[in-house]
């Protein structure tokens, strides 16, 4: 029943069998696979020829094997000519298809004649060897030629003819009674023919199903991409729209807080302080969202200039010094004795270093210490920030550098944040052809480091300043 279904489904798709339009993928798959299988096919045919030559007329066996090998050369030539076809030139596609059909007829005839020659030379004790060769060739074709049903049917029909030839050979030669083993072999061959047809149908239908699934995956992929783009655009628009009013709210709150427009009652001061702090937090989140969107759209602009890593670190340390003293964390800088030039976008690298420094402060306890260093490590210039905070457990690097992810994402987390800082930092650092990573030990502390290629003196000289590219 199942087999009848296979054959019926196969018959239903017959319209596509010899039509090159819409079959580009099938033709390409067919050619690519036959190219890969040449050696395998030739090795099995050569082994069959050597085996047969030991028991039958070696001269005719090798002569016919040579013809089979020549047909492979035709296939190889076709594969070479067709490998650059991109599927757009349909006239070329038609020509390839025609040649595949012709090559198939020649190759299947050559293999059939090679096998029939063995059967003819045999005595009437059965034709196990040629039938088995033919069976293997048919299964091989059913397994590997299922991309093009028309071509497969053509090949199998020729093999089917050879099967019938061998089946009828002894029936005609010896005209045996119906009860003899020659008739038994005949009926067995008919059964095997049906079995091969069924297998071929199954492989073909499986291949079609695979193609259908590939199309579905492609469609799904396109849909996800479109959804992602829409989400990014939405995020960018909302963030932009929020930024402008928020800037004026923060400005107004700061102005009220400063007392320049009138003194505040004692109870209002702390409330304004909270409003201001939260305003800045919200503004930082919006900046992060905008940066994330820029990074993902490949729209972040970098102004690369020769930059001294010592200056970068000093500026970043200065920018967080107020935060450090508020938290009671001691920050020390150890700079390189000479200038350590790298090519970088100053503002973006300070953004990265400030983020790493503020993480280090945030995760330190009061009285803790953070050390910021610039040094030569191997061929690199390394900027590192070391803290003696709680450390990061092993195996969570994806979360540390992931989007909106934190190592401790529980509700009882003491330290706030969006989980975007290091994600953005990593993208920025990698756009500098540099590396951002960390080493950490639980209970001892964490060191985040950035490794840059040093800029050679001639690259950093004044005349080259303007020559350095501005990159998106
Ligand atoms: P967040 O805004 O949450 O700080 P980041 O991307 O900057 O986002 O950091 C991601 C996570 O990496 C943090 O939430 C924290 O779990 C971990 N992390 C970063 N720096 C440190 C550090 N110095 N010590 C311990 N954990 C850290």
XYZ file of C-alpha atoms and ligand atoms in Angstrom:
499
model
C 0.000 0.000 0.000
C 2.774 2.338 1.044
C 4.654 1.458 -2.129
C 1.632 2.241 -4.311
C 1.427 5.658 -2.581
C 5.092 6.336 -3.425
C 4.550 5.523 -7.070
C 1.306 7.541 -7.226
C 2.954 10.618 -5.637
C 5.814 10.198 -8.053
C 3.455 10.073 -11.036
C 1.712 13.221 -9.819
C 4.982 15.182 -10.122
C 5.747 13.927 -13.653
C 5.291 17.416 -15.210
C 8.695 18.501 -13.806
C 10.705 15.518 -14.917
C 12.215 16.945 -18.076
C 11.490 20.612 -17.676
C 14.584 22.702 -16.938
C 12.550 25.749 -15.832
C 12.397 25.797 -12.030
C 14.838 22.883 -11.859
C 18.036 24.909 -11.477
C 18.655 23.609 -7.983
C 18.016 20.011 -9.073
C 20.367 20.300 -12.046
C 23.070 21.870 -9.893
C 22.659 19.235 -7.187
C 22.717 16.486 -9.791
C 25.925 17.764 -11.383
C 27.656 18.477 -8.071
C 26.832 15.012 -6.763
C 27.771 13.116 -9.919
C 31.070 14.969 -9.834
C 31.666 13.808 -6.269
C 30.664 10.238 -7.019
C 32.796 9.639 -10.123
C 35.599 7.958 -8.164
C 33.244 5.794 -6.142
C 31.392 4.673 -9.296
C 34.610 4.039 -11.181
C 36.141 2.087 -8.298
C 33.136 -0.239 -8.114
C 32.990 -0.670 -11.899
C 36.755 -1.395 -12.036
C 36.392 -3.952 -9.232
C 33.481 -5.594 -11.101
C 35.545 -5.673 -14.319
C 38.569 -7.281 -12.598
C 36.357 -9.875 -10.912
C 34.512 -10.698 -14.145
C 37.775 -10.844 -16.145
C 39.005 -13.670 -13.875
C 36.079 -15.905 -14.814
C 34.968 -14.722 -18.283
C 36.514 -13.496 -21.519
C 38.901 -10.829 -20.228
C 39.301 -9.073 -23.573
C 35.600 -8.286 -24.082
C 35.186 -7.432 -20.386
C 37.998 -4.849 -20.401
C 36.974 -3.450 -23.816
C 33.424 -2.826 -22.563
C 34.711 -1.481 -19.237
C 36.785 1.030 -21.214
C 33.604 2.266 -22.911
C 31.983 2.692 -19.467
C 35.022 4.697 -18.270
C 34.815 6.909 -21.379
C 31.206 7.778 -20.574
C 32.436 9.018 -17.180
C 34.801 11.359 -18.976
C 31.771 12.815 -20.785
C 30.042 13.369 -17.443
C 33.118 15.010 -15.940
C 33.431 17.324 -18.938
C 29.797 18.332 -18.593
C 30.191 18.942 -14.851
C 33.178 21.193 -15.505
C 31.331 23.237 -18.119
C 28.207 23.531 -15.983
C 29.823 24.399 -12.643
C 29.731 28.172 -13.244
C 26.083 28.202 -14.306
C 24.221 30.469 -11.891
C 20.766 29.387 -13.036
C 19.912 32.653 -14.806
C 20.700 31.692 -18.419
C 17.809 29.313 -19.105
C 18.972 28.500 -22.667
C 22.257 27.248 -21.184
C 20.198 25.294 -18.635
C 18.274 23.610 -21.470
C 21.542 22.648 -23.148
C 22.929 21.184 -19.907
C 19.726 19.224 -19.415
C 19.875 17.820 -22.944
C 23.465 16.741 -22.456
C 22.641 15.147 -19.102
C 19.937 13.119 -20.862
C 22.277 12.065 -23.700
C 25.101 11.186 -21.268
C 22.664 9.171 -19.164
C 21.526 7.115 -22.174
C 25.120 6.474 -23.292
C 26.350 5.625 -19.776
C 23.385 3.368 -18.880
C 23.688 1.560 -22.246
C 27.441 1.067 -21.736
C 26.937 -0.355 -18.217
C 24.051 -2.584 -19.407
C 26.029 -3.967 -22.353
C 29.005 -4.568 -20.030
C 26.770 -6.606 -17.708
C 24.752 -8.365 -20.434
C 28.036 -9.535 -21.957
C 28.787 -11.385 -18.714
C 25.302 -12.942 -18.682
C 25.668 -14.139 -22.291
C 28.953 -15.871 -21.436
C 27.407 -17.739 -18.500
C 26.124 -21.278 -18.515
C 22.496 -21.841 -17.390
C 23.360 -22.145 -13.652
C 21.768 -18.776 -12.928
C 23.017 -15.239 -13.462
C 23.759 -14.191 -9.942
C 26.892 -12.128 -10.786
C 25.496 -9.939 -13.638
C 22.158 -9.561 -11.890
C 23.872 -8.444 -8.724
C 26.034 -5.950 -10.674
C 22.894 -4.592 -12.308
C 21.072 -4.462 -8.998
C 23.945 -2.479 -7.424
C 24.060 -0.076 -10.368
C 20.274 0.487 -10.084
C 20.369 1.087 -6.327
C 23.338 3.430 -6.780
C 21.345 5.413 -9.358
C 18.195 5.429 -7.180
C 20.184 6.717 -4.208
C 22.230 9.386 -5.926
C 20.270 10.486 -9.032
C 17.012 11.350 -7.296
C 17.450 15.079 -7.997
C 16.184 14.578 -11.561
C 13.385 12.080 -11.869
C 13.283 12.032 -15.678
C 16.972 11.212 -15.853
C 16.647 8.564 -13.161
C 13.694 6.911 -14.894
C 15.634 6.908 -18.156
C 18.602 5.212 -16.530
C 16.453 2.728 -14.631
C 14.448 1.917 -17.798
C 17.666 0.995 -19.614
C 18.771 -1.105 -16.631
C 15.242 -2.594 -16.588
C 15.686 -3.597 -20.197
C 18.994 -5.276 -19.280
C 17.272 -7.048 -16.354
C 14.577 -8.353 -18.715
C 17.190 -9.336 -21.281
C 18.971 -11.459 -18.665
C 15.627 -12.800 -17.425
C 14.519 -13.850 -20.887
C 17.959 -15.011 -22.005
C 17.723 -18.506 -20.552
C 13.959 -18.749 -21.043
C 14.511 -18.273 -24.768
C 17.758 -20.274 -24.900
C 16.497 -23.377 -23.094
C 12.668 -23.047 -23.221
C 12.432 -24.675 -19.776
C 9.194 -25.963 -18.148
C 7.434 -23.491 -15.827
C 8.581 -25.421 -12.750
C 12.304 -25.006 -13.506
C 14.667 -22.688 -11.585
C 15.084 -20.586 -14.771
C 11.457 -19.435 -14.479
C 11.938 -18.939 -10.754
C 14.824 -16.603 -11.534
C 12.670 -14.846 -14.124
C 9.880 -14.109 -11.637
C 12.408 -13.070 -8.978
C 13.862 -10.541 -11.417
C 10.394 -9.061 -12.067
C 9.911 -8.733 -8.295
C 13.326 -7.048 -7.901
C 12.459 -4.611 -10.727
C 9.358 -3.503 -8.840
C 11.408 -3.158 -5.645
C 13.987 -0.931 -7.389
C 11.201 1.278 -8.804
C 9.787 1.663 -5.329
C 13.154 2.593 -3.793
C 13.786 5.133 -6.550
C 10.370 6.710 -5.888
C 11.118 6.897 -2.163
C 14.492 8.597 -2.670
C 12.954 11.029 -5.131
C 10.106 11.949 -2.805
C 12.543 12.373 0.094
C 14.672 14.671 -2.017
C 11.592 16.736 -2.990
C 10.615 16.962 0.670
C 14.114 18.175 1.522
C 13.880 20.871 -1.154
C 10.470 21.924 0.174
C 11.843 22.171 3.702
C 14.811 24.202 2.478
C 12.378 26.647 0.829
C 10.386 26.867 4.057
C 13.551 27.572 6.053
C 14.565 30.260 3.551
C 11.122 31.882 3.778
C 11.201 31.723 7.569
C 14.658 33.256 7.560
C 13.494 36.133 5.352
C 10.524 36.722 7.653
C 12.732 36.767 10.776
C 15.137 39.199 9.103
C 12.277 41.534 8.181
C 10.892 41.314 11.735
C 14.325 42.053 13.184
C 14.738 45.075 10.939
C 11.287 46.363 11.875
C 12.155 45.894 15.563
C 15.443 47.761 15.161
C 13.751 50.629 13.317
C 11.053 50.807 15.990
C 13.648 50.822 18.756
C 15.678 53.526 17.032
C 12.630 55.740 16.464
C 11.315 55.342 20.006
C 14.752 55.991 21.507
C 15.216 59.122 19.390
C 11.776 60.392 20.309
C 12.475 59.789 24.008
C 15.887 61.389 23.991
C 14.831 64.937 23.112
C 12.119 65.425 25.805
C 14.276 63.577 28.342
C 17.196 65.964 27.752
C 14.940 68.908 28.501
C 13.461 67.189 31.593
C 16.975 66.494 32.939
C 17.968 70.088 32.168
C 14.929 71.441 33.999
C 15.457 69.181 37.024
C 19.146 70.156 37.221
C 18.206 73.806 37.012
C 15.656 73.475 39.822
C 18.183 71.465 41.836
C 20.868 74.137 41.405
C 18.591 76.667 43.142
C 19.197 79.244 40.363
C 15.467 79.782 39.848
C 14.611 79.977 43.493
C 15.518 78.231 46.696
C 13.950 74.838 47.345
C 12.188 73.725 50.520
C 14.286 71.113 52.375
C 11.844 68.323 51.533
C 12.028 68.919 47.762
C 15.854 68.716 47.442
C 16.148 64.923 47.946
C 13.185 64.292 45.641
C 14.836 66.344 42.901
C 18.046 64.387 43.491
C 16.188 61.099 42.869
C 14.474 62.541 39.779
C 17.822 63.692 38.388
C 19.559 60.345 39.070
C 16.792 58.398 37.398
C 16.734 60.834 34.499
C 20.440 60.207 33.883
C 19.920 56.444 34.172
C 17.159 56.592 31.611
C 19.308 58.741 29.317
C 22.164 56.186 29.605
C 19.784 53.376 28.731
C 18.537 55.271 25.672
C 22.128 55.933 24.566
C 22.895 52.211 24.952
C 19.815 51.256 22.928
C 20.779 53.667 20.173
C 24.361 52.378 20.163
C 23.163 48.791 20.050
C 20.946 49.573 17.091
C 23.824 51.371 15.312
C 26.215 48.482 15.966
C 23.736 45.922 14.652
C 22.901 47.944 11.563
C 26.637 48.440 10.906
C 26.011 52.194 11.099
C 28.376 53.132 13.898
C 30.843 55.667 12.534
C 34.442 55.521 13.742
C 36.968 58.307 13.371
C 40.263 56.466 13.611
C 43.191 58.589 14.667
C 46.602 57.804 16.170
C 45.868 57.860 19.888
C 48.021 57.407 22.949
C 46.573 54.634 25.114
C 47.955 56.428 28.219
C 45.816 59.500 27.426
C 42.756 57.370 26.814
C 43.021 55.627 30.136
C 43.796 58.827 32.069
C 40.747 60.533 30.603
C 38.493 57.559 31.360
C 39.805 57.346 34.949
C 39.216 61.104 35.422
C 35.663 60.777 34.129
C 34.737 58.186 36.775
C 36.706 59.650 39.685
C 33.588 61.280 41.191
C 31.721 57.962 41.066
C 34.739 56.171 42.596
C 34.948 58.503 45.582
C 31.184 58.275 46.066
C 31.503 54.467 46.310
C 34.658 54.703 48.405
C 36.753 52.707 45.922
C 40.373 53.616 45.373
C 41.456 53.821 41.710
C 45.168 53.675 40.742
C 46.598 54.191 37.253
C 49.831 52.557 36.051
C 50.679 54.042 32.680
C 53.262 53.013 30.125
C 56.540 54.936 30.456
C 56.648 55.827 26.751
C 53.803 56.825 24.383
C 51.724 53.786 23.444
C 50.189 54.723 20.110
C 47.225 52.861 18.715
C 44.790 53.667 15.945
C 41.425 54.351 17.495
C 38.293 56.402 17.838
C 39.021 58.361 21.007
C 35.435 59.028 22.064
C 34.317 55.436 21.467
C 37.299 53.937 23.308
C 36.722 56.229 26.273
C 33.110 55.050 26.261
C 34.396 51.431 26.436
C 36.919 52.142 29.191
C 34.402 54.144 31.227
C 31.962 51.253 31.001
C 34.557 48.731 32.167
C 35.764 51.066 34.922
C 32.245 51.750 36.159
C 31.543 47.984 36.202
C 34.731 47.484 38.223
C 33.611 50.162 40.706
C 30.056 48.910 40.817
C 31.173 45.383 41.698
C 33.768 46.484 44.280
C 32.994 46.819 47.929
C 33.588 50.057 49.818
C 37.323 50.371 50.487
C 38.132 48.121 47.537
C 40.681 49.042 44.918
C 40.715 49.174 41.119
C 43.935 49.289 39.100
C 43.989 50.639 35.560
C 47.087 49.782 33.474
C 48.631 50.392 30.080
C 51.483 48.019 29.220
C 53.147 46.102 26.421
C 52.134 42.440 26.461
C 53.782 40.398 23.697
C 53.189 42.248 20.419
C 50.193 44.107 21.829
C 49.440 47.228 23.777
C 47.202 46.132 26.615
C 44.845 48.358 28.573
C 43.512 46.514 31.599
C 41.202 47.263 34.504
C 41.630 45.061 37.539
C 39.255 44.952 40.481
C 39.113 42.968 43.704
C 35.374 42.430 43.481
C 33.427 39.153 43.692
C 34.750 37.756 40.370
C 32.831 36.117 37.550
C 32.104 32.376 37.606
C 33.432 30.170 34.775
C 31.365 29.387 31.695
C 29.300 32.600 31.575
C 31.280 34.577 28.982
C 28.283 34.524 26.634
C 26.194 36.196 29.310
C 28.846 38.765 30.229
C 29.189 39.880 26.594
C 25.568 39.158 25.632
C 22.739 41.592 25.006
C 20.538 42.446 27.998
C 22.199 39.661 29.974
C 23.799 39.713 33.372
C 25.614 37.002 35.248
C 23.276 37.480 38.183
C 19.902 38.100 36.604
C 17.941 37.323 39.760
C 15.489 39.752 41.304
C 17.720 40.054 44.365
C 20.646 41.377 42.292
C 22.296 44.206 44.188
C 23.936 45.951 41.245
C 21.840 47.626 38.555
C 22.484 47.812 34.815
C 21.040 47.049 31.419
C 23.376 44.259 30.354
C 24.190 46.178 27.169
C 27.459 47.868 28.116
C 29.888 45.046 27.448
C 27.969 43.888 24.361
C 28.425 47.333 22.797
C 31.999 47.607 24.104
C 32.972 44.319 22.482
C 31.563 45.403 19.118
C 33.417 48.726 19.354
C 36.709 47.074 20.325
C 36.403 44.484 17.549
C 35.810 47.284 15.041
C 39.308 48.427 16.058
C 40.709 44.993 15.127
C 41.422 44.634 18.818
C 40.275 42.157 21.447
C 38.240 42.590 24.609
C 38.307 39.767 27.133
C 38.676 39.089 30.845
C 40.209 36.777 33.400
C 38.493 36.291 36.699
C 38.640 34.307 39.892
C 35.679 34.031 42.238
C 36.329 35.838 45.500
C 39.590 37.338 44.191
C 38.611 39.735 41.418
C 38.337 40.376 37.704
C 40.609 41.899 35.094
C 39.100 43.100 31.833
C 41.664 43.821 29.128
C 41.818 45.288 25.637
C 44.645 44.193 23.341
C 45.528 46.545 20.473
C 48.041 46.324 17.682
C 50.575 49.095 18.289
C 50.797 51.827 15.691
C 54.294 52.024 14.214
C 56.001 55.460 14.437
C 55.684 56.229 10.721
C 51.928 55.437 10.841
C 51.499 57.831 13.730
C 53.452 60.743 12.277
C 51.606 64.008 11.717
C 51.484 63.737 7.951
C 49.560 60.495 8.283
C 46.974 61.869 10.654
C 44.667 62.983 7.889
C 45.291 59.870 5.808
C 43.676 57.574 8.330
C 40.248 56.426 7.215
C 36.911 57.259 8.722
C 35.065 54.019 8.979
C 31.465 53.029 9.363
P 25.518 45.908 33.081
O 24.823 47.143 32.609
O 24.584 44.908 33.660
O 26.705 46.186 33.924
P 27.466 44.959 31.195
O 27.287 44.462 29.800
O 28.379 46.098 31.407
O 26.012 45.238 31.732
O 27.958 43.718 32.080
C 27.332 42.470 31.937
C 27.471 41.641 33.190
O 28.836 41.195 33.334
C 27.205 42.361 34.485
O 25.828 42.443 34.764
C 27.936 41.495 35.477
O 27.152 40.368 35.802
C 29.150 41.049 34.709
N 30.319 41.915 35.032
C 30.822 42.888 34.268
N 31.926 43.435 34.851
C 32.103 42.793 36.022
C 33.062 42.887 37.088
N 34.073 43.761 37.045
N 32.971 42.019 38.121
C 31.947 41.114 38.157
N 31.014 40.980 37.210
C 31.084 41.782 36.133
